[in-house]
PDB file of C-alpha atoms in Angstrom:
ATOM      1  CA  UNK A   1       0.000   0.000   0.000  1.00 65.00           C
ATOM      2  CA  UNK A   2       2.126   2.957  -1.560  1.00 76.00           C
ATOM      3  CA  UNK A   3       0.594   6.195   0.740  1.00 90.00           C
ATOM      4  CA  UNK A   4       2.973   7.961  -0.795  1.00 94.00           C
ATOM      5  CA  UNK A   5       3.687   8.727  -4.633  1.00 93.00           C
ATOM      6  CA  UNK A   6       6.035   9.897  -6.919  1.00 94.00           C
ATOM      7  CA  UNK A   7       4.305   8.701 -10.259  1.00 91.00           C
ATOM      8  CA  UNK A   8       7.257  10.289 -12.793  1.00 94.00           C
ATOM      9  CA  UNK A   9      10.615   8.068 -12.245  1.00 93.00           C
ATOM     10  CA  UNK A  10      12.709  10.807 -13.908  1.00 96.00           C
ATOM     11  CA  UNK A  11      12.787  14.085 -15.040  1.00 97.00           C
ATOM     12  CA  UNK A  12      15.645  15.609 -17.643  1.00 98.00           C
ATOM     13  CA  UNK A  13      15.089  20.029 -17.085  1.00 98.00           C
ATOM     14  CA  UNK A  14      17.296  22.616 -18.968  1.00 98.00           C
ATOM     15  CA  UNK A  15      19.126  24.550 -17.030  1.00 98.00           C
ATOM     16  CA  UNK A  16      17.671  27.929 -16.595  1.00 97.00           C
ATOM     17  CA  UNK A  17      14.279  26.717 -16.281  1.00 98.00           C
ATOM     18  CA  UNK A  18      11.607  25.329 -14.110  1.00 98.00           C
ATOM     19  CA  UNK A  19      11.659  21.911 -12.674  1.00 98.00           C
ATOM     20  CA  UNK A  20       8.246  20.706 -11.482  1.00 98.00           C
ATOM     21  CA  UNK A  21       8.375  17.639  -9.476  1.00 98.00           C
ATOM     22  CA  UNK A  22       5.311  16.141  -7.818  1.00 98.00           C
ATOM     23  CA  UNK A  23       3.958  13.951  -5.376  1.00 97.00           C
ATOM     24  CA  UNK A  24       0.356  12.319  -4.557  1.00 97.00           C
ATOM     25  CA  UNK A  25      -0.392  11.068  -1.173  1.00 96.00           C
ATOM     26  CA  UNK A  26      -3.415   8.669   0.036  1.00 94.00           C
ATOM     27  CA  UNK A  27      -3.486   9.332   3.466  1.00 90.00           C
ATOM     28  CA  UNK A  28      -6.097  12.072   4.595  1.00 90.00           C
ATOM     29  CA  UNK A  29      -4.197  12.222   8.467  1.00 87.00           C
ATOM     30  CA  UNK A  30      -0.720  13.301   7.147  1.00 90.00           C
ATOM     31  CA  UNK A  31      -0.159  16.602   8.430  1.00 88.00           C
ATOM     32  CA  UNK A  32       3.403  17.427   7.419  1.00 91.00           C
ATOM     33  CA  UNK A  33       5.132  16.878   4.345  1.00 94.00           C
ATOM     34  CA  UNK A  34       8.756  17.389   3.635  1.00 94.00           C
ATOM     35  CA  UNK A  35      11.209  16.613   0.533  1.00 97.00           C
ATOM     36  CA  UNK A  36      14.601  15.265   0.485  1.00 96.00           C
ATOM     37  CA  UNK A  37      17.511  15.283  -2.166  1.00 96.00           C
ATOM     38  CA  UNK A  38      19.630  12.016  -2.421  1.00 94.00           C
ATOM     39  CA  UNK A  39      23.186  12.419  -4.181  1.00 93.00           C
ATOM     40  CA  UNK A  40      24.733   9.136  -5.060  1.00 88.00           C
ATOM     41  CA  UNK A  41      26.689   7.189  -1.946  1.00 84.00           C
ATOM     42  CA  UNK A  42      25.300   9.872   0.569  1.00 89.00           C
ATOM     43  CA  UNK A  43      22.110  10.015   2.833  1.00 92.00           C
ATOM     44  CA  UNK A  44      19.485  12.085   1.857  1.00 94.00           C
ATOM     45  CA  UNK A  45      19.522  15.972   2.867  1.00 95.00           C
ATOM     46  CA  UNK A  46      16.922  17.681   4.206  1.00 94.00           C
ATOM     47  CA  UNK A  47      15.415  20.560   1.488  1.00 96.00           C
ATOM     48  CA  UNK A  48      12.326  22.157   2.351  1.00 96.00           C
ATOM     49  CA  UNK A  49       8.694  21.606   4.461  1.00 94.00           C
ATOM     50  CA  UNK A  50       5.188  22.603   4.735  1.00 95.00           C
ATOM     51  CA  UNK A  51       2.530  22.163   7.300  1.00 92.00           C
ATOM     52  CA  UNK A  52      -1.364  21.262   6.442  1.00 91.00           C
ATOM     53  CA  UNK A  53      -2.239  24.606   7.492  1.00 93.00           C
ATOM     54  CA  UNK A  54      -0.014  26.247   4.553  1.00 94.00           C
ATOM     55  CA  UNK A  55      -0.456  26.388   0.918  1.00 95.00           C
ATOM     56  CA  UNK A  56       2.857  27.535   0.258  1.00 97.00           C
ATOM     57  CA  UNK A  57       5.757  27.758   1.246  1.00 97.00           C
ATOM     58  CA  UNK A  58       9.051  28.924  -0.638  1.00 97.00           C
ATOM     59  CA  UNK A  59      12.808  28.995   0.590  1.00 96.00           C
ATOM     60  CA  UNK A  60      15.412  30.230  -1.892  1.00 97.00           C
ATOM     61  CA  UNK A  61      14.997  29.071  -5.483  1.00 97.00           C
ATOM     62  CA  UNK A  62      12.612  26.143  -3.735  1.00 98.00           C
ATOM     63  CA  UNK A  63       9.310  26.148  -3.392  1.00 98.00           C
ATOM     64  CA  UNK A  64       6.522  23.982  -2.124  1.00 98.00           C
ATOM     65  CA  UNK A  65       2.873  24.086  -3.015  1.00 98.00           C
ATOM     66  CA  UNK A  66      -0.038  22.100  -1.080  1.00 97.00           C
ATOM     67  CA  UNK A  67      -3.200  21.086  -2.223  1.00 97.00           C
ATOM     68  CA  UNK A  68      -5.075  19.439   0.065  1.00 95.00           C
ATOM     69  CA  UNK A  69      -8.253  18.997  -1.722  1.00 95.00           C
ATOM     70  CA  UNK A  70      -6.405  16.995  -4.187  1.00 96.00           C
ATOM     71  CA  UNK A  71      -3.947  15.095  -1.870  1.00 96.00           C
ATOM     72  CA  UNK A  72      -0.931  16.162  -3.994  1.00 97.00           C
ATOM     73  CA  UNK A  73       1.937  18.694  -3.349  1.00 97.00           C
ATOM     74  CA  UNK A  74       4.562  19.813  -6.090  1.00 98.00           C
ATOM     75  CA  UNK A  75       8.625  21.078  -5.628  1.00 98.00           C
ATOM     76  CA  UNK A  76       9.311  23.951  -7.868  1.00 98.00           C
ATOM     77  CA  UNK A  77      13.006  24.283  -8.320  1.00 98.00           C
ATOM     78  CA  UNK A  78      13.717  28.229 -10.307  1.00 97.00           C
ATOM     79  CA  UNK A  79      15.998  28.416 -12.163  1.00 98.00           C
ATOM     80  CA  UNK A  80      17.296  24.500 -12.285  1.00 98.00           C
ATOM     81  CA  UNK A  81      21.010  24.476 -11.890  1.00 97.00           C
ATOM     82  CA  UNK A  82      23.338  21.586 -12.400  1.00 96.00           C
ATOM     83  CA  UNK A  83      23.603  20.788  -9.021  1.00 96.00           C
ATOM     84  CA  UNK A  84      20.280  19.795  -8.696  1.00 97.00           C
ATOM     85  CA  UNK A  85      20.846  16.756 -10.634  1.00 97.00           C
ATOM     86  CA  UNK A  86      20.027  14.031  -7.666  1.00 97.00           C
ATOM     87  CA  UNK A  87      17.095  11.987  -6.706  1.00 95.00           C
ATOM     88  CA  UNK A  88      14.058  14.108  -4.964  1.00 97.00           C
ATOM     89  CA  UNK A  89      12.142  12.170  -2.499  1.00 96.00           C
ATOM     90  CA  UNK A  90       8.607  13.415  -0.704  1.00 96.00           C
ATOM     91  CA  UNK A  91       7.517  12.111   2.165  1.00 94.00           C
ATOM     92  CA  UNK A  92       4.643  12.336   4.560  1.00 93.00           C
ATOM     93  CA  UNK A  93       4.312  12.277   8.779  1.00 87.00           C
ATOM     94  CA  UNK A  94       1.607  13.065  11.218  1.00 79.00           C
ATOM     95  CA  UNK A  95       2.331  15.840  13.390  1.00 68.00           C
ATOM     96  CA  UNK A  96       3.242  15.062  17.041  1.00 59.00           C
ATOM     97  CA  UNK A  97       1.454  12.018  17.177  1.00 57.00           C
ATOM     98  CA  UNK A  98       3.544   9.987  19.161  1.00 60.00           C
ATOM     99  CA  UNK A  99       3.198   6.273  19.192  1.00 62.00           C
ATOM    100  CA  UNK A 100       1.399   6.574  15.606  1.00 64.00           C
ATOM    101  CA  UNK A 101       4.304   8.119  13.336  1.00 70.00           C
ATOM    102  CA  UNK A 102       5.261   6.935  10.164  1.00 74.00           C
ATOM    103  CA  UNK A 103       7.598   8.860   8.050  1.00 84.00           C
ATOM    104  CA  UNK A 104       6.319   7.695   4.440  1.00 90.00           C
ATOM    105  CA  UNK A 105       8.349   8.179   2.172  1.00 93.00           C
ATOM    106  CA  UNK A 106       8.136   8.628  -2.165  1.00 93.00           C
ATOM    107  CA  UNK A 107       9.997   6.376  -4.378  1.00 91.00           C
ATOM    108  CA  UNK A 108      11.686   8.960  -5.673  1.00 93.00           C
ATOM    109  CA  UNK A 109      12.120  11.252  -8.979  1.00 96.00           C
ATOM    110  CA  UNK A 110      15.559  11.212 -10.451  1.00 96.00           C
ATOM    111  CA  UNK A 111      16.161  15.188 -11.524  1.00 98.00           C
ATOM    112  CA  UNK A 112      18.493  15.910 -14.228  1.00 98.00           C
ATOM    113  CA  UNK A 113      19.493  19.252 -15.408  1.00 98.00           C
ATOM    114  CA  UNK A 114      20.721  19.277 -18.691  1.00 97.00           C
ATOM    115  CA  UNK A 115      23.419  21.982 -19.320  1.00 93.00           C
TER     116      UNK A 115
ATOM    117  CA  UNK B   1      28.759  20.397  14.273  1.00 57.00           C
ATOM    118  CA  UNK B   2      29.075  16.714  13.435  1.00 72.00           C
ATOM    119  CA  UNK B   3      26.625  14.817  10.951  1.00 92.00           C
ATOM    120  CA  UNK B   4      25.002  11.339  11.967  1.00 96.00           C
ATOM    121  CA  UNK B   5      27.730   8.858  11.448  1.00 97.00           C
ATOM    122  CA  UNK B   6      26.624   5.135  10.768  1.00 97.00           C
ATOM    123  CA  UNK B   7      29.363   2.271  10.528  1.00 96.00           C
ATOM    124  CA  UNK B   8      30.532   0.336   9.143  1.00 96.00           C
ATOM    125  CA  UNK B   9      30.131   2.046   5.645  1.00 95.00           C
ATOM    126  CA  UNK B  10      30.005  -1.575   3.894  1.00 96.00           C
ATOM    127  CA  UNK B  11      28.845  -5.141   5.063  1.00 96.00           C
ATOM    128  CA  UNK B  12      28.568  -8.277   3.474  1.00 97.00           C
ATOM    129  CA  UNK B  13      27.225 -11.359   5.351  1.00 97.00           C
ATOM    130  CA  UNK B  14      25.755 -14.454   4.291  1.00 97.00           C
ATOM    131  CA  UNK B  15      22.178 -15.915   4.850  1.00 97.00           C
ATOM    132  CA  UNK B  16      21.569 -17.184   8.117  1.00 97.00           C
ATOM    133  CA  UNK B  17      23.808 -14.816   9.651  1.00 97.00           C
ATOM    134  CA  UNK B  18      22.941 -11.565  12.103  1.00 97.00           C
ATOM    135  CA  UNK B  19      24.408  -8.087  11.527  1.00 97.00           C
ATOM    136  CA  UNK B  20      24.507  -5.417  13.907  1.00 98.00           C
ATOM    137  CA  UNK B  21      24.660  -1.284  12.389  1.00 98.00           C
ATOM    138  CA  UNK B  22      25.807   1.622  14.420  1.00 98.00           C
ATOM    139  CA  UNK B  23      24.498   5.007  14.356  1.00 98.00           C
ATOM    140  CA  UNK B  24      25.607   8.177  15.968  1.00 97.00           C
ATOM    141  CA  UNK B  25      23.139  11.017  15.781  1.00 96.00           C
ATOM    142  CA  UNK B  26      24.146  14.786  15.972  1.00 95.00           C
ATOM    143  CA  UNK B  27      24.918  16.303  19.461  1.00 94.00           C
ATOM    144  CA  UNK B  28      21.825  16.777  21.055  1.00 92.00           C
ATOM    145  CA  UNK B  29      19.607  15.266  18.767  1.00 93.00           C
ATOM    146  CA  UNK B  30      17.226  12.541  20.740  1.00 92.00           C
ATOM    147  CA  UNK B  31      15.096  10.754  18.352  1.00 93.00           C
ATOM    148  CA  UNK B  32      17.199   8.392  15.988  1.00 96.00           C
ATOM    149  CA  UNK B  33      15.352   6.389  13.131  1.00 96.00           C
ATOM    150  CA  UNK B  34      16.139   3.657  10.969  1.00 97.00           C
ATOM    151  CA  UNK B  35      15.202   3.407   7.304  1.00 96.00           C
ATOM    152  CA  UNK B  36      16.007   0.391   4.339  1.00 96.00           C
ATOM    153  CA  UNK B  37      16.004   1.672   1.106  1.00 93.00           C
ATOM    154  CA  UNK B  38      15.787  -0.912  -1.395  1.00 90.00           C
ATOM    155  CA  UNK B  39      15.503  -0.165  -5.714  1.00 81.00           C
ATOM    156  CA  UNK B  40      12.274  -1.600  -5.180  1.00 76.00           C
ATOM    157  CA  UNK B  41      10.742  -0.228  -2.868  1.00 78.00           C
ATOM    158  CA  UNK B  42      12.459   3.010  -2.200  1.00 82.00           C
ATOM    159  CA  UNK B  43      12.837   4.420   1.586  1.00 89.00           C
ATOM    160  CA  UNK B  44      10.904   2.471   3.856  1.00 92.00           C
ATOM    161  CA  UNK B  45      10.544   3.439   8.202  1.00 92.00           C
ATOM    162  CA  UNK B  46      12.093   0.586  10.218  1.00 95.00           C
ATOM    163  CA  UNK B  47      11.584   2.385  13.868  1.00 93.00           C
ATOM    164  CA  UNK B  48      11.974   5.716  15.764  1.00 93.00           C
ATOM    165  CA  UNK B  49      13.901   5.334  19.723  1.00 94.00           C
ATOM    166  CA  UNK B  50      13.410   8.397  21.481  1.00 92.00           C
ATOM    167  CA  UNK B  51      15.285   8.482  24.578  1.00 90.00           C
ATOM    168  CA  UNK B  52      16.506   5.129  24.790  1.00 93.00           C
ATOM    169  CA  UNK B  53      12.410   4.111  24.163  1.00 92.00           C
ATOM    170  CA  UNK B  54      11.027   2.309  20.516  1.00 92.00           C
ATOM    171  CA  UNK B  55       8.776   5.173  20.217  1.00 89.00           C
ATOM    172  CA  UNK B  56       7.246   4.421  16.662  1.00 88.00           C
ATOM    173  CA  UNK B  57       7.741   0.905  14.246  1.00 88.00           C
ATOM    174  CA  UNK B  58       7.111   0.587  10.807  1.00 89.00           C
ATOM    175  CA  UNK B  59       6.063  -2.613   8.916  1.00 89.00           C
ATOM    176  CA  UNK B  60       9.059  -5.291   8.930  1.00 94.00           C
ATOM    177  CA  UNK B  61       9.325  -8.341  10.627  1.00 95.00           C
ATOM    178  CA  UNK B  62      10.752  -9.046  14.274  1.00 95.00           C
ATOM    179  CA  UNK B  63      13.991 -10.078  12.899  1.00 97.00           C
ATOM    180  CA  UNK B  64      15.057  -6.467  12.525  1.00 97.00           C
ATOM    181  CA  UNK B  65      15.026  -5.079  16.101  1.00 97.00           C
ATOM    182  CA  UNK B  66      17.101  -1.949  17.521  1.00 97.00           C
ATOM    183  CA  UNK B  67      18.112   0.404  20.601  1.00 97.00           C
ATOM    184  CA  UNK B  68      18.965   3.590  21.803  1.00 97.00           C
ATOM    185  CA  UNK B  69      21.502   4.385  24.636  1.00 96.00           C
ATOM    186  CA  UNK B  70      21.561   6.956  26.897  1.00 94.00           C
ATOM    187  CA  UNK B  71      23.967   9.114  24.585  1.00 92.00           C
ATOM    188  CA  UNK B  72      21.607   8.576  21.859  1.00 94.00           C
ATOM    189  CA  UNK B  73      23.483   6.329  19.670  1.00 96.00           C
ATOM    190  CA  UNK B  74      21.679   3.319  18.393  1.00 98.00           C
ATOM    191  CA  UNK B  75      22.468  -0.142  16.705  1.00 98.00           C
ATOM    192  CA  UNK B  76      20.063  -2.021  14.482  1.00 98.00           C
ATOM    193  CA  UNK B  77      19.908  -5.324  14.446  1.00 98.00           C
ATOM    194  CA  UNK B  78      19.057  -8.410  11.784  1.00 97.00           C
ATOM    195  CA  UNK B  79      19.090 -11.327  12.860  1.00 95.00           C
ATOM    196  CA  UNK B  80      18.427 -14.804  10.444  1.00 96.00           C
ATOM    197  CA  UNK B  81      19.671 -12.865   6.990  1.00 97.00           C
ATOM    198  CA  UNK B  82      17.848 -13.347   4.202  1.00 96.00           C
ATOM    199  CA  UNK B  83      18.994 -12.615   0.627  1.00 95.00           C
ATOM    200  CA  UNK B  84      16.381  -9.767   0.632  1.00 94.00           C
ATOM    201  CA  UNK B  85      17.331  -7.990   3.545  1.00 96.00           C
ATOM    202  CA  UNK B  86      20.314  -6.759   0.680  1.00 96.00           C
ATOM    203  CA  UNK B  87      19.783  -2.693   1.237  1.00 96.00           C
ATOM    204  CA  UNK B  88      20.913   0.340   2.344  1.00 95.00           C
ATOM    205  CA  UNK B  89      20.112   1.315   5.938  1.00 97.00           C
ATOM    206  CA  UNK B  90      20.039   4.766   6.651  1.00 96.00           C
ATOM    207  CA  UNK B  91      19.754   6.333   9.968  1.00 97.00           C
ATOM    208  CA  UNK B  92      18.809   9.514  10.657  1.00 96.00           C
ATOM    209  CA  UNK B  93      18.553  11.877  13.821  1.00 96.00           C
ATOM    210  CA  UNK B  94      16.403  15.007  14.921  1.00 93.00           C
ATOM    211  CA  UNK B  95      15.592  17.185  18.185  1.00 89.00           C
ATOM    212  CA  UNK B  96      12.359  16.156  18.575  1.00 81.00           C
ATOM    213  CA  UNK B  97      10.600  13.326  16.443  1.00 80.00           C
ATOM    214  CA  UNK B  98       9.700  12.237  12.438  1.00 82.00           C
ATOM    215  CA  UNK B  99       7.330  15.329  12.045  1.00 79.00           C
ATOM    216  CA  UNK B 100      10.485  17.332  12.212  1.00 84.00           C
ATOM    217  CA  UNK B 101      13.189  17.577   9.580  1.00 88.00           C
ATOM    218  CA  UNK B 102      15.078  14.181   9.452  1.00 92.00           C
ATOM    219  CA  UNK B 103      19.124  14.613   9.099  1.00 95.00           C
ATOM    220  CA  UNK B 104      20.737  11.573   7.543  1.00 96.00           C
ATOM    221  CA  UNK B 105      23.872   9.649   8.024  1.00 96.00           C
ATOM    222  CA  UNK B 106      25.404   8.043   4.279  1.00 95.00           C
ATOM    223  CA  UNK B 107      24.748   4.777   5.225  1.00 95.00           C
ATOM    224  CA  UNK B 108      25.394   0.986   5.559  1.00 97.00           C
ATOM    225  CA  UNK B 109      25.214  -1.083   2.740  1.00 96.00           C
ATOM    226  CA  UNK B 110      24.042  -4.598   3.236  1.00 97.00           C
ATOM    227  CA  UNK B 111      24.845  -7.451   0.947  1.00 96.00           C
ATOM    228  CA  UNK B 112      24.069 -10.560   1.508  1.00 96.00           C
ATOM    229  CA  UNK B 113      25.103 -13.763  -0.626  1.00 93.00           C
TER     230      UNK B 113
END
C-alpha cells in the first residue's frame, strides 16, 4: 500500500528553467510533508517543508505548493542548476502524534538538469 | 557540528547470519530512526527510539530489532539474513521526532550472498 507517490521516475530540465516535481499522497491524516535530495553514496539531505495549514511555502529558489483537496503537493526548483541533478524524495508524517508516526516516504524522482 | 555517522560504511554477510549497524546522531539530537532503502521499494521506516524508548515501528518483521543508549546512539539489528534484507540502511537523527526535519547519516550497505 504505496501512501505515498512519486508517479514520474525521472525528469531531464534545462538549465535555466523550471523543474516541477510532484507527489500524490493517500493518506487524509498526514499533516506534514517534507522533501529530500539524495546524491549518489550519501544520505538524503533535508530541502524544504510545509505544514497542512499552509499552501505555500518557498525557501530560496525552492518552493513547495499544497493542495489538500487533491492530496498532492509539487517542488518547484527556479531556475534548475546543475547541481540539482540528484534523486528528490517526498515524504509524509503526522504531526506530534507519538506512538502513531510513520515517516512515508516517495519512491523517488531522479532530476536531471541538462546543461 | 558533526553529521550522523553510521558504521561500518560496507557489510557483506551471508544468509543465516545476524548483523549489527551503528548510528551516531548529531549532538543533542534525541530521536534516531532507521530506514532500508531498497531499488524496489524506495525508503521504507524501520523504527523511531526516542530516549533510549522504541517510540514508533514501521512494517518489517521481528527479525530487525534496535536500541537507543543513553547518549543517543543506536544499533540495528538483523538477525536470520535473508537474501532480501540486501539494502541500504540509513539512519537519521532530529531534536524532537519524524514530524520534524530528518538529518541523515550516508549509510550501511548490506549485501548478503
Amino acid at each position: 500500500d504505496q501512501q505515498v507517490k512519486q508517479n514520474s521516475p525521472s525528469l531531464s530540465v534545462q538549465e535555466g528553467r523550471i523543474s516541477i516535481l510532484n507527489c500524490d499522497y493517500t493518506n487524509s491524516m498526514f499533516d506534514y510533508f517534507l522533501w529530500y535530495k539524495k546524491y549518489p553514496a550519501e544520505g538524503p539531505t533535508f530541502l524544504i517543508s510545509i505544514s497542512s495549514i499552509k499552501d505555500k511555502n518557498e525557501d530560496g529558489r525552492f518552493t513547495v505548493f499544497l493542495n489538500k483537496s487533491a492530496k498532492h503537493l509539487s517542488l518547484h526548483i527556479v531556475p534548475s542548476q546543475p547541481g540539482d541533478s540528484a534523486v528528490y524524495f517526498c515524504a509524509a508524517s503526522v504531526e506530534a502524534n507519538f506512538g502513531n508516526e510513520k515517516l512515508t516516504f516517495g519512491t523517488g524522482t531522479r532530476l536531471t538538469i541538462i546543461p | 557540528k558533526a553529521g550522523v555517522t553510521q558504521t561500518p560504511r560496507y557489510l557483506i554477510k551471508t544468509r543465516g547470519q545476524q548483523v549489527t549497524l551503528s548510528c551516531s546522531p548529531i549532538s543533542g539530537h534525541r530521536s534516531v530512526s532507521w530506514y532500508q532503502q531498497t531499488p524496489g521499494q524506495g525508503l521504507q521506516f524501520l523504527f523511531e527510539y526516542f530516549s533510549e524508548t522504541q517510540r514508533n515501528k514501521g512494517n518489517f518483521p521481528g527479525r530487525f530489532s534496535g536500541r537507543q543508549f543513553s547518549n543517543s546512539r543506536s544499533e540495528m539489528n538483523v538477525s536470520t539474513l535473508e537474501l532480501g534484507d540486501s539494502a541500504l540502511y540509513l539512519c537519521a537523527s532530529s531534536l524532537g521526532g519524524l514530524y520534524q526535519p530528518q538529518h541523515f547519516g550516508d549509510g550501511t550497505r548490506l549485501s548478503i550472498l
